[in-house]
Coordinates of C-alpha atoms in Angstrom, one line a residue:
Chain A
M1 CA -22.0 27.9 0.3
A2 CA -18.7 29.9 -0.1
I3 CA -15.5 27.9 0.1
L4 CA -13.4 29.4 2.8
P5 CA -9.8 30.3 1.6
P6 CA -7.2 28.0 3.1
T7 CA -5.2 29.5 6.0
S8 CA -1.8 28.5 7.0
S9 CA -2.0 25.6 9.3
S10 CA 0.6 23.5 11.0
L11 CA -1.6 20.4 10.3
S12 CA -0.1 18.1 7.7
K13 CA -2.3 16.6 5.1
D14 CA -1.7 13.1 6.2
S15 CA -2.9 11.5 9.4
S16 CA 0.5 11.5 11.2
Y17 CA 1.2 13.7 14.1
S18 CA 3.0 16.9 13.2
F19 CA 4.3 19.2 15.9
S20 CA 6.6 22.1 16.0
L21 CA 8.2 20.9 19.2
H22 CA 11.8 19.9 19.4
I23 CA 11.7 16.1 19.1
Q24 CA 14.4 14.3 21.1
S25 CA 16.2 11.6 19.3
S26 CA 16.2 9.1 22.2
T27 CA 13.1 7.5 23.7
I28 CA 12.4 7.6 27.3
F29 CA 12.7 3.9 27.8
G30 CA 13.0 0.8 25.7
S31 CA 9.9 -0.8 24.4
K32 CA 10.1 -4.0 26.4
L33 CA 7.3 -6.4 26.0
K34 CA 6.6 -7.9 29.3
S35 CA 3.5 -10.0 29.0
G36 CA 2.3 -13.4 28.4
E37 CA 2.0 -14.5 32.0
F38 CA -1.4 -15.7 32.8
Q39 CA -2.0 -16.3 36.4
Q40 CA -4.9 -16.6 38.8
T41 CA -4.7 -13.6 41.0
R42 CA -7.0 -13.0 44.0
F43 CA -7.2 -9.5 45.4
R44 CA -8.3 -8.9 49.0
L45 CA -10.0 -5.6 49.0
F46 CA -9.8 -4.9 52.7
S47 CA -6.4 -6.2 53.3
N48 CA -4.1 -4.3 55.7
S49 CA -1.1 -5.5 53.7
N50 CA 0.4 -3.0 51.3
S51 CA 1.6 -5.7 48.9
Y52 CA -0.3 -6.4 45.8
P53 CA 0.6 -9.6 44.0
G54 CA 0.9 -9.3 40.3
L55 CA 1.0 -5.5 40.3
T56 CA 4.0 -3.3 40.0
I57 CA 3.3 -0.2 42.0
K58 CA 5.0 3.0 40.8
A59 CA 4.3 6.4 42.3
S60 CA 4.0 9.0 39.7
R61 CA 7.3 10.8 38.9
E62 CA 5.8 14.2 38.9
S63 CA 3.2 15.8 41.2
L64 CA 0.0 16.7 39.5
G65 CA 0.6 19.9 37.7
L66 CA -3.1 20.7 36.9
T67 CA -3.1 24.0 38.7
Q68 CA 0.1 25.3 37.2
E69 CA -1.2 24.5 33.7
L70 CA -4.4 26.4 34.3
K71 CA -2.6 29.5 35.6
S72 CA -0.5 29.9 32.5
N73 CA -3.4 29.3 30.2
K74 CA -5.6 32.0 31.8
L75 CA -3.4 34.6 30.1
E76 CA -3.5 33.0 26.7
R77 CA -7.1 32.5 26.1
V78 CA -8.1 33.9 22.8
V79 CA -11.4 32.9 21.5
E80 CA -12.5 33.3 17.9
T81 CA -16.2 33.7 18.4
E82 CA -16.8 35.9 15.4
D83 CA -16.1 33.2 12.8
G84 CA -13.6 30.8 14.5
S85 CA -11.8 30.6 11.3
D86 CA -8.4 29.4 12.6
L87 CA -9.7 26.5 14.8
F88 CA -12.4 25.5 12.4
E89 CA -10.2 25.7 9.2
D90 CA -8.1 23.2 11.1
M91 CA -11.1 21.0 11.7
K92 CA -12.1 21.2 8.0
H93 CA -8.6 20.0 7.0
R94 CA -8.7 17.2 9.5
F95 CA -12.0 15.9 8.3
L96 CA -10.9 16.1 4.6
S97 CA -7.7 14.3 5.5
F98 CA -9.7 11.6 7.3
K99 CA -12.0 11.3 4.3
K100 CA -9.1 11.0 1.8
H101 CA -6.8 8.7 3.7
K102 CA -9.2 6.5 5.7
Y103 CA -12.8 6.7 4.5
L104 CA -12.2 6.6 0.7
E105 CA -9.3 4.2 1.0
N106 CA -11.6 1.7 2.9
L107 CA -14.8 2.7 1.2
E108 CA -16.3 -0.8 1.1
H109 CA -15.7 -1.2 4.8
Y110 CA -17.2 2.2 5.6
Q111 CA -20.2 1.4 3.4
N112 CA -20.8 -1.8 5.3
L113 CA -20.5 0.1 8.6
A114 CA -23.1 2.6 7.4
K115 CA -25.6 -0.3 7.2
G116 CA -25.0 -1.3 10.8
Q117 CA -22.5 -1.7 13.6
A118 CA -21.5 -4.9 15.4
P119 CA -18.8 -3.9 17.8
K120 CA -17.2 -6.6 20.0
F121 CA -16.4 -4.2 22.8
L122 CA -18.1 -1.7 25.1
V123 CA -15.4 0.5 26.4
I124 CA -15.9 2.8 29.4
G125 CA -13.2 5.4 29.7
C126 CA -12.6 8.7 31.2
A127 CA -13.4 12.0 29.4
D128 CA -9.8 13.2 30.1
S129 CA -8.3 14.6 26.8
R130 CA -5.2 12.4 27.2
V131 CA -6.8 8.9 27.3
C132 CA -9.0 8.4 24.3
P133 CA -9.3 4.6 23.9
S134 CA -9.4 5.0 20.1
T135 CA -5.9 6.5 20.3
I136 CA -4.3 4.5 23.0
L137 CA -5.8 1.1 22.2
G138 CA -6.2 1.7 18.5
F139 CA -9.9 0.9 18.2
Q140 CA -11.0 1.4 14.6
P141 CA -14.5 2.5 13.4
G142 CA -16.9 -0.3 14.2
E143 CA -14.9 -2.0 16.9
A144 CA -15.9 -0.4 20.2
F145 CA -19.0 1.2 21.5
M146 CA -17.7 3.9 23.8
V147 CA -18.8 5.6 27.0
R148 CA -16.7 8.4 28.4
N149 CA -17.5 10.1 31.6
I150 CA -15.6 11.6 34.6
A151 CA -13.3 9.0 36.1
N152 CA -14.8 6.1 34.0
L153 CA -17.3 5.3 36.7
V154 CA -20.2 2.8 36.5
P155 CA -23.0 3.6 38.9
P156 CA -24.8 0.5 40.3
F157 CA -28.2 -0.6 38.9
E158 CA -30.1 0.7 41.9
S159 CA -29.0 4.3 41.4
G160 CA -31.6 4.7 38.6
P161 CA -31.5 6.0 35.0
S162 CA -28.3 7.8 34.0
E163 CA -26.2 8.6 31.0
T164 CA -23.9 5.6 31.6
N165 CA -26.5 2.9 32.1
A166 CA -28.5 3.9 29.0
A167 CA -25.4 3.1 27.0
L168 CA -24.9 -0.1 29.0
E169 CA -28.4 -1.2 28.1
F170 CA -28.0 -0.4 24.4
S171 CA -24.6 -2.0 24.0
V172 CA -25.4 -5.2 26.0
N173 CA -29.0 -5.8 25.1
S174 CA -29.3 -4.4 21.5
L175 CA -25.8 -4.6 20.1
E176 CA -24.9 -7.7 22.2
V177 CA -21.3 -6.8 22.7
K178 CA -19.1 -9.7 23.9
N179 CA -16.7 -7.7 26.1
I180 CA -16.9 -4.8 28.4
L181 CA -13.6 -3.0 29.2
V182 CA -13.4 -0.3 31.9
V183 CA -10.2 1.7 31.6
G184 CA -8.8 3.8 34.4
H185 CA -5.8 6.1 34.1
S186 CA -3.1 7.9 36.0
C187 CA -3.5 11.5 37.3
C188 CA -7.2 11.3 37.1
G189 CA -8.8 14.6 38.2
G190 CA -12.1 12.9 39.0
I191 CA -10.5 10.4 41.4
R192 CA -8.4 13.2 42.9
A193 CA -11.7 15.1 43.6
L194 CA -13.1 11.9 45.1
M195 CA -10.1 11.5 47.4
S196 CA -10.1 15.2 48.3
M197 CA -13.7 15.6 49.3
N198 CA -15.2 15.5 52.7
D199 CA -17.5 12.7 53.8
E200 CA -20.5 15.0 53.3
I201 CA -21.1 15.9 49.7
D202 CA -21.4 19.5 48.7
K203 CA -24.7 19.2 46.8
S204 CA -24.1 22.3 44.7
S205 CA -21.1 20.5 43.1
F206 CA -21.9 18.2 40.2
I207 CA -18.4 16.9 40.4
Q208 CA -18.9 15.7 43.9
S209 CA -22.4 14.3 43.2
W210 CA -21.0 12.2 40.4
V211 CA -17.6 11.0 41.8
V212 CA -19.4 9.8 44.9
N213 CA -20.3 6.8 42.8
G214 CA -16.7 5.8 43.6
K215 CA -17.0 6.1 47.3
D216 CA -16.4 2.4 48.0
A217 CA -13.0 2.6 46.3
R218 CA -12.2 5.7 48.4
L219 CA -13.1 3.9 51.6
W220 CA -11.0 0.9 50.7
T221 CA -8.0 3.1 49.7
K222 CA -8.2 5.2 52.9
A223 CA -8.2 1.9 54.9
A224 CA -5.6 0.0 52.9
A225 CA -3.2 2.7 51.8
S226 CA -3.3 5.2 54.6
K227 CA 0.5 5.2 55.1
L228 CA 1.2 6.3 51.5
S229 CA 1.3 9.8 50.2
F230 CA -1.8 11.5 48.8
D231 CA -0.6 11.0 45.2
Q232 CA 0.1 7.3 45.8
Q233 CA -3.3 6.9 47.4
C234 CA -5.0 8.5 44.4
K235 CA -3.2 6.0 42.2
H236 CA -4.5 3.1 44.3
C237 CA -7.9 4.6 44.2
E238 CA -7.7 4.9 40.4
K239 CA -7.2 1.2 40.1
E240 CA -9.6 0.2 42.9
S241 CA -12.4 2.2 41.3
V242 CA -12.1 0.2 38.1
N243 CA -12.6 -3.0 40.2
R244 CA -15.6 -1.4 41.9
S245 CA -17.1 -0.4 38.5
L246 CA -16.6 -4.1 37.4
L247 CA -18.6 -5.2 40.5
N248 CA -21.3 -2.5 39.8
L249 CA -21.6 -3.9 36.3
L250 CA -22.7 -7.2 37.8
T251 CA -25.6 -5.4 39.6
Y252 CA -27.3 -5.1 36.3
P253 CA -29.3 -8.4 35.9
W254 CA -29.0 -8.6 32.2
I255 CA -25.2 -8.2 32.5
E256 CA -24.8 -10.7 35.3
E257 CA -26.9 -13.2 33.3
K258 CA -24.7 -13.0 30.3
V259 CA -21.5 -13.2 32.3
K260 CA -22.8 -16.3 34.0
K261 CA -23.6 -17.9 30.7
G262 CA -20.1 -17.1 29.5
I263 CA -21.2 -14.9 26.5
L264 CA -20.0 -11.7 28.0
S265 CA -16.6 -11.0 29.5
V266 CA -15.8 -8.1 31.8
H267 CA -12.3 -6.6 31.8
G268 CA -10.5 -3.9 33.8
G269 CA -7.6 -1.8 32.4
Y270 CA -5.3 0.9 33.7
Y271 CA -3.3 3.3 31.5
D272 CA -0.4 5.0 33.1
F273 CA 0.7 7.9 30.8
V274 CA 3.6 8.9 33.0
D275 CA 5.4 5.6 32.4
C276 CA 3.4 4.5 29.4
T277 CA 2.3 1.2 30.7
F278 CA -1.0 -0.6 30.3
E279 CA -2.4 -3.2 32.7
K280 CA -5.3 -5.4 31.9
W281 CA -7.2 -8.0 33.9
T282 CA -10.4 -10.0 33.4
L283 CA -13.1 -10.6 36.0
D284 CA -13.1 -14.2 37.0
Y285 CA -16.8 -14.7 37.6
K286 CA -17.7 -17.0 40.4
E287 CA -21.2 -17.4 41.9
D288 CA -19.9 -16.5 45.3
N289 CA -18.6 -13.1 44.2
L290 CA -22.0 -11.7 44.9
K291 CA -22.1 -13.0 48.5
E292 CA -18.9 -11.4 49.2
K293 CA -19.7 -8.1 47.5
N294 CA -17.8 -6.1 50.1
G295 CA -14.9 -8.4 50.0
R296 CA -13.0 -9.9 47.1
I297 CA -12.9 -9.5 43.4
S298 CA -11.4 -12.5 41.7
V299 CA -9.4 -11.8 38.5
K300 CA -7.6 -13.7 35.9
S301 CA -5.3 -13.0 33.0
H302 CA -3.6 -10.1 34.6
I303 CA -1.0 -8.6 32.3
L304 CA 1.2 -5.5 32.4
W305 CA 2.7 -4.1 29.3
S306 CA 5.6 -1.7 29.6
Chain B
M1 CA 3.3 -15.0 21.5
A2 CA 6.0 -15.4 18.8
S3 CA 4.0 -13.4 16.3
Q4 CA 3.4 -10.7 18.9
L5 CA 7.1 -10.4 19.5
A6 CA 7.8 -10.4 15.8
I7 CA 5.2 -7.6 15.3
H8 CA 6.8 -5.6 18.1
R9 CA 10.3 -6.0 16.6
L10 CA 9.2 -5.2 13.1
N11 CA 7.4 -2.0 14.3
K12 CA 10.5 -1.0 16.2
F13 CA 12.7 -1.6 13.1
L14 CA 10.3 0.6 11.0
S15 CA 10.4 3.4 13.4
E16 CA 14.1 3.4 13.8
K17 CA 15.1 3.1 10.1
E18 CA 14.3 6.5 8.7
D19 CA 16.1 5.9 5.4
L20 CA 14.2 2.7 4.6
D21 CA 13.0 2.8 1.0
E22 CA 9.3 2.8 0.3
V23 CA 9.1 -0.6 -1.3
A24 CA 10.8 -2.2 1.7
A25 CA 8.7 -0.3 4.2
A26 CA 5.5 -1.3 2.3
K27 CA 6.6 -5.0 2.4
I28 CA 7.3 -4.8 6.1
D29 CA 3.9 -3.1 6.7
K30 CA 2.2 -6.0 4.8
L31 CA 4.0 -8.6 6.9
I32 CA 3.0 -6.9 10.1
A33 CA -0.7 -6.8 8.9
E34 CA -0.5 -10.5 8.1
L35 CA 0.9 -11.3 11.5
Q36 CA -1.8 -9.2 13.1
T37 CA -4.7 -10.9 11.1
P38 CA -6.6 -12.7 13.8
G39 CA -7.9 -15.4 11.5
D40 CA -11.2 -16.9 12.3
H41 CA -10.9 -16.6 16.1
F42 CA -11.4 -13.1 17.6
D43 CA -9.2 -12.6 20.6
P44 CA -10.2 -9.5 22.6
V45 CA -6.9 -9.5 24.6
Q46 CA -4.8 -9.7 21.5
T47 CA -6.8 -6.8 20.0
I48 CA -6.0 -4.7 23.1
V49 CA -2.3 -5.8 23.1
N50 CA -1.8 -4.9 19.5
G51 CA -3.6 -1.6 19.8
F52 CA -1.5 -0.5 22.8
M53 CA 1.8 -1.6 21.4
D54 CA 1.1 0.2 18.2
F55 CA 0.3 3.4 20.1
K56 CA 3.3 3.1 22.3
I57 CA 5.8 2.6 19.4
H58 CA 4.3 4.9 16.9
K59 CA 3.1 7.7 19.1
F60 CA 4.1 7.7 22.8
D61 CA 7.7 6.8 22.2
K62 CA 8.0 9.1 19.2
Y63 CA 6.9 12.3 20.8
P64 CA 8.3 12.3 24.3
C65 CA 8.1 16.1 24.6
L66 CA 4.4 16.1 24.1
F67 CA 3.7 13.2 26.4
D68 CA 6.0 14.5 29.1
K69 CA 4.0 17.7 29.1
L70 CA 0.7 15.9 29.1
A71 CA 1.8 13.9 32.1
L72 CA 1.9 17.1 34.1
G73 CA -1.6 18.3 33.1
Q74 CA -4.1 18.9 30.4
S75 CA -5.4 22.1 28.9
P76 CA -7.7 21.0 26.1
K77 CA -9.4 23.7 24.0
F78 CA -12.4 21.6 23.3
L79 CA -15.2 19.9 25.2
V80 CA -16.7 17.5 22.8
F81 CA -20.0 15.6 23.1
A82 CA -20.2 12.7 20.7
C83 CA -22.3 9.6 20.4
S84 CA -21.1 6.3 21.9
D85 CA -21.6 4.7 18.4
S86 CA -18.5 2.7 17.5
R87 CA -18.3 4.4 14.1
V88 CA -18.0 8.0 15.1
S89 CA -15.0 8.5 17.3
P90 CA -14.0 12.2 17.0
S91 CA -10.4 11.2 17.6
I92 CA -10.5 9.4 14.2
I93 CA -12.8 11.5 12.1
L94 CA -11.5 14.9 13.4
N95 CA -8.0 13.6 14.4
F96 CA -8.1 14.9 17.9
K97 CA -4.7 14.2 19.4
P98 CA -4.0 13.5 23.1
G99 CA -4.5 16.7 25.1
E100 CA -6.8 18.4 22.6
A101 CA -10.4 17.5 23.5
F102 CA -12.1 16.6 26.8
M103 CA -14.6 14.1 25.4
V104 CA -17.9 12.8 26.5
R105 CA -19.5 9.8 24.7
N106 CA -23.1 9.0 25.4
I107 CA -26.1 7.7 23.6
A108 CA -27.1 10.2 20.9
N109 CA -24.6 12.8 22.1
L110 CA -27.3 14.4 24.3
V111 CA -26.9 17.2 26.9
P112 CA -29.8 17.3 29.4
T113 CA -30.9 20.6 30.9
F114 CA -29.4 21.7 34.1
S115 CA -30.8 19.9 37.0
Q116 CA -29.4 19.4 40.5
L117 CA -31.5 16.3 41.0
R118 CA -30.3 14.1 38.2
Y119 CA -27.7 13.5 35.4
S120 CA -24.9 14.5 37.6
G121 CA -22.6 12.7 35.2
T122 CA -23.2 15.3 32.5
G123 CA -23.2 18.1 35.0
A124 CA -19.9 17.0 36.4
I125 CA -18.3 17.0 32.9
I126 CA -19.5 20.5 32.1
E127 CA -18.6 21.8 35.5
Y128 CA -15.1 20.4 35.3
A129 CA -14.5 21.4 31.6
V130 CA -15.8 24.9 32.0
T131 CA -14.7 25.9 35.5
Q132 CA -11.5 23.9 36.0
L133 CA -10.1 23.2 32.5
K134 CA -11.5 26.4 31.1
V135 CA -12.2 25.0 27.6
E136 CA -12.9 27.6 24.9
N137 CA -15.1 25.6 22.7
I138 CA -18.0 23.2 23.2
L139 CA -18.8 21.0 20.2
V140 CA -21.7 18.6 20.0
I141 CA -21.5 16.2 17.1
G142 CA -24.5 14.2 15.9
H143 CA -24.4 11.6 13.2
S144 CA -26.3 9.6 10.6
K145 CA -28.1 6.3 11.5
C146 CA -28.1 7.0 15.2
G147 CA -29.7 4.2 17.2
G148 CA -30.6 6.5 20.0
I149 CA -32.4 8.9 17.7
Q150 CA -34.1 6.0 15.9
R151 CA -35.4 4.8 19.3
L152 CA -36.7 8.3 20.2
M153 CA -38.5 8.6 16.8
E154 CA -40.1 5.2 16.9
H155 CA -41.0 4.6 20.5
P156 CA -43.6 4.4 22.0
E157 CA -45.6 4.6 18.8
D158 CA -44.2 1.3 17.6
G159 CA -45.7 -0.4 20.6
S160 CA -42.4 -1.9 21.7
V161 CA -41.6 -2.9 25.3
P162 CA -39.9 0.0 27.1
F163 CA -36.2 -0.2 28.0
D164 CA -35.1 0.3 31.6
F165 CA -32.9 3.3 30.9
I166 CA -32.6 4.1 27.2
D167 CA -36.1 5.6 26.8
D168 CA -35.8 7.8 29.7
W169 CA -32.5 9.1 28.4
V170 CA -33.4 9.8 24.7
K171 CA -36.5 11.8 25.9
I172 CA -34.0 14.6 26.5
A173 CA -34.4 15.3 22.7
Q174 CA -38.2 15.1 22.8
D175 CA -38.5 18.7 21.5
A176 CA -36.4 17.7 18.5
K177 CA -38.8 14.8 17.7
D178 CA -41.9 17.0 18.1
K179 CA -40.5 19.7 15.8
V180 CA -39.3 17.3 13.1
K181 CA -42.5 15.3 13.1
A182 CA -44.6 18.4 12.8
E183 CA -42.5 19.4 9.8
G184 CA -42.7 15.9 8.2
G185 CA -39.0 15.2 8.7
G186 CA -37.3 11.9 9.4
H187 CA -34.6 10.5 11.6
E188 CA -31.7 12.4 10.0
A189 CA -33.5 15.7 10.5
C190 CA -34.1 14.7 14.1
A191 CA -30.4 13.9 14.7
R192 CA -29.5 17.4 13.5
E193 CA -32.2 19.1 15.5
A194 CA -31.2 17.1 18.6
V195 CA -27.8 18.7 18.4
N196 CA -29.5 22.1 18.5
V197 CA -31.6 21.0 21.5
S198 CA -28.4 20.0 23.3
L199 CA -26.7 23.3 22.4
E200 CA -29.7 25.1 23.8
N201 CA -29.6 23.0 26.9
L202 CA -25.9 23.8 27.5
L203 CA -27.0 27.4 28.0
T204 CA -29.1 26.4 31.0
Y205 CA -25.8 25.7 32.9
P206 CA -25.1 29.0 34.6
Y207 CA -21.3 28.9 34.1
V208 CA -21.8 28.0 30.4
H209 CA -24.2 30.9 29.9
K210 CA -21.8 33.3 31.6
E211 CA -18.8 32.3 29.6
V212 CA -20.8 32.3 26.3
S213 CA -22.2 35.8 26.9
E214 CA -18.7 37.0 27.8
R215 CA -17.5 35.5 24.5
K216 CA -15.1 33.2 26.2
I217 CA -16.7 30.0 25.0
A218 CA -18.0 29.2 21.5
L219 CA -20.8 26.7 21.1
R220 CA -20.8 24.7 17.9
G221 CA -22.8 21.9 16.4
G222 CA -21.6 19.2 14.0
Y223 CA -23.2 16.4 12.0
Y224 CA -21.2 13.4 10.6
D225 CA -22.9 11.7 7.7
F226 CA -21.0 8.5 7.3
V227 CA -23.2 7.3 4.5
N228 CA -21.9 10.0 2.2
G229 CA -18.6 11.0 3.9
V230 CA -19.7 14.5 4.8
F231 CA -19.2 16.7 7.9
E232 CA -21.3 19.7 8.7
L233 CA -20.3 22.4 11.1
W234 CA -22.2 25.4 12.5
E235 CA -22.1 27.8 15.3
K236 CA -24.8 28.6 17.9
H237 CA -24.9 32.3 18.8
E238 CA -27.2 33.6 21.5
S239 CA -29.7 34.9 19.0
H240 CA -29.3 32.6 16.0
I241 CA -27.6 29.6 14.5
S242 CA -25.1 30.1 11.6
P243 CA -25.7 28.3 8.3
P244 CA -23.6 25.1 8.3
M245 CA -20.2 24.7 6.7
I246 CA -20.3 21.6 4.5
I247 CA -17.1 19.6 4.3
P248 CA -16.3 18.8 1.5
P249 CA -18.4 21.5 -0.2
P250 CA -21.0 19.9 -2.5
Q251 CA -19.3 21.1 -5.7
L252 CA -15.9 19.6 -4.8
K253 CA -15.8 16.0 -5.8
M254 CA -13.6 13.8 -3.6

């Protein structure tokens, strides 16, 4: 196999970020740690009130610029399909850098991992390129079994076999993870599509057929946050859909059983990349949660880091 | 809490003091690592706190231009399918930075054939990535010791009780299993072949087929062997598959 000659690449050999952008010397905001408050918080899902105890509601500073990004990119698409040398030389350098600086420097750890994995987390995140849980929450190899789909949705048990519940089954029953974390995020295109669609699904659209798994969150948002702007409603729906996914997790008998026994904890998270904050809460399982499936979700240990 | 605050302040000090000598920086790094050591008790919340603060201080706050731009929108060049396995995050092994790759993680990194009756989750991802985000590359990465591939290869011949969902899902790669078993191959051959089955299945999505035939999207397969620390990369063309690039090349000792 011929060794391809190195091409000039802006990628540095180490694993730090290197960009040719002008880096401002000041940060956007101070890194204040605002955490450590553990409180019992009860959320009423069908409340008419617009106040949410324990949550700081911030509308996004900028409107979603998805379409303006796409328009400029249309002119710049250059695809190397002959040999892809630029993009894949980059990839080669990245893998070699990973091998040198991480794999070989922690060889014993990687050799142990090669024998088997015992992650403590199942993380369900969005496929969005900006919100990889390995990056934003620093999960290292071996720590988190990961599912990424549009809008980090968990369909209920009765919806039948799907990509997501195959991964649920493997991680909970075979790997026996101790924690499930569902992470939502700001400016989610999937949630926006959910909030924008009509009540009747356009069956030719996969996106609509999938995001309709979040329909309860949309119903609640439209009822509880109708006075807010569309962007703000989307933000509420992003968080509410995490809670709905947590409830959907409990529709799986083998999940509910473990949560009941206290050997599996279910957590929700929300990453706001406009303000760089992270909220995290834990489902406070009570027997009567199931009776009030359309009503409340009880949470504990609700923290906001900013 | 006190150690959490200490970690935060030490990290901030490190990031602000650019002229700190290497010895001092190494000592501070060691101190931070000791403070972060969880001891015998694993605390999932502390793990998440540490991870996010580390990201915020060392990445988000350090590159405001990039993150401001990303807050407005994303235009990733890649759609990546990778396994849910905790050991194979493409962000780590291929250093994908925020904004670079729209990423799917599922059991055995499989892509089912186009169907309007099921697997709308995968369909939604491909539809969004190709028609809205207009990605230029789709990369499917398989890996060694894949639990999903193992299940595919061993069940139902091993007589085990069926799973509710897993068995239905891994059957997507049934063709890979049949081919490999006929050739006398094992799990690792099946993992590689399953990548090719997924690449083939991608072409059953009309918009993917159109973009590929107009040479606007490249389809590539990858295989991460974490036993030997090797990554293979190949391209799927309409008529053939290119021979794999092996990284590092076999004659280069690393």
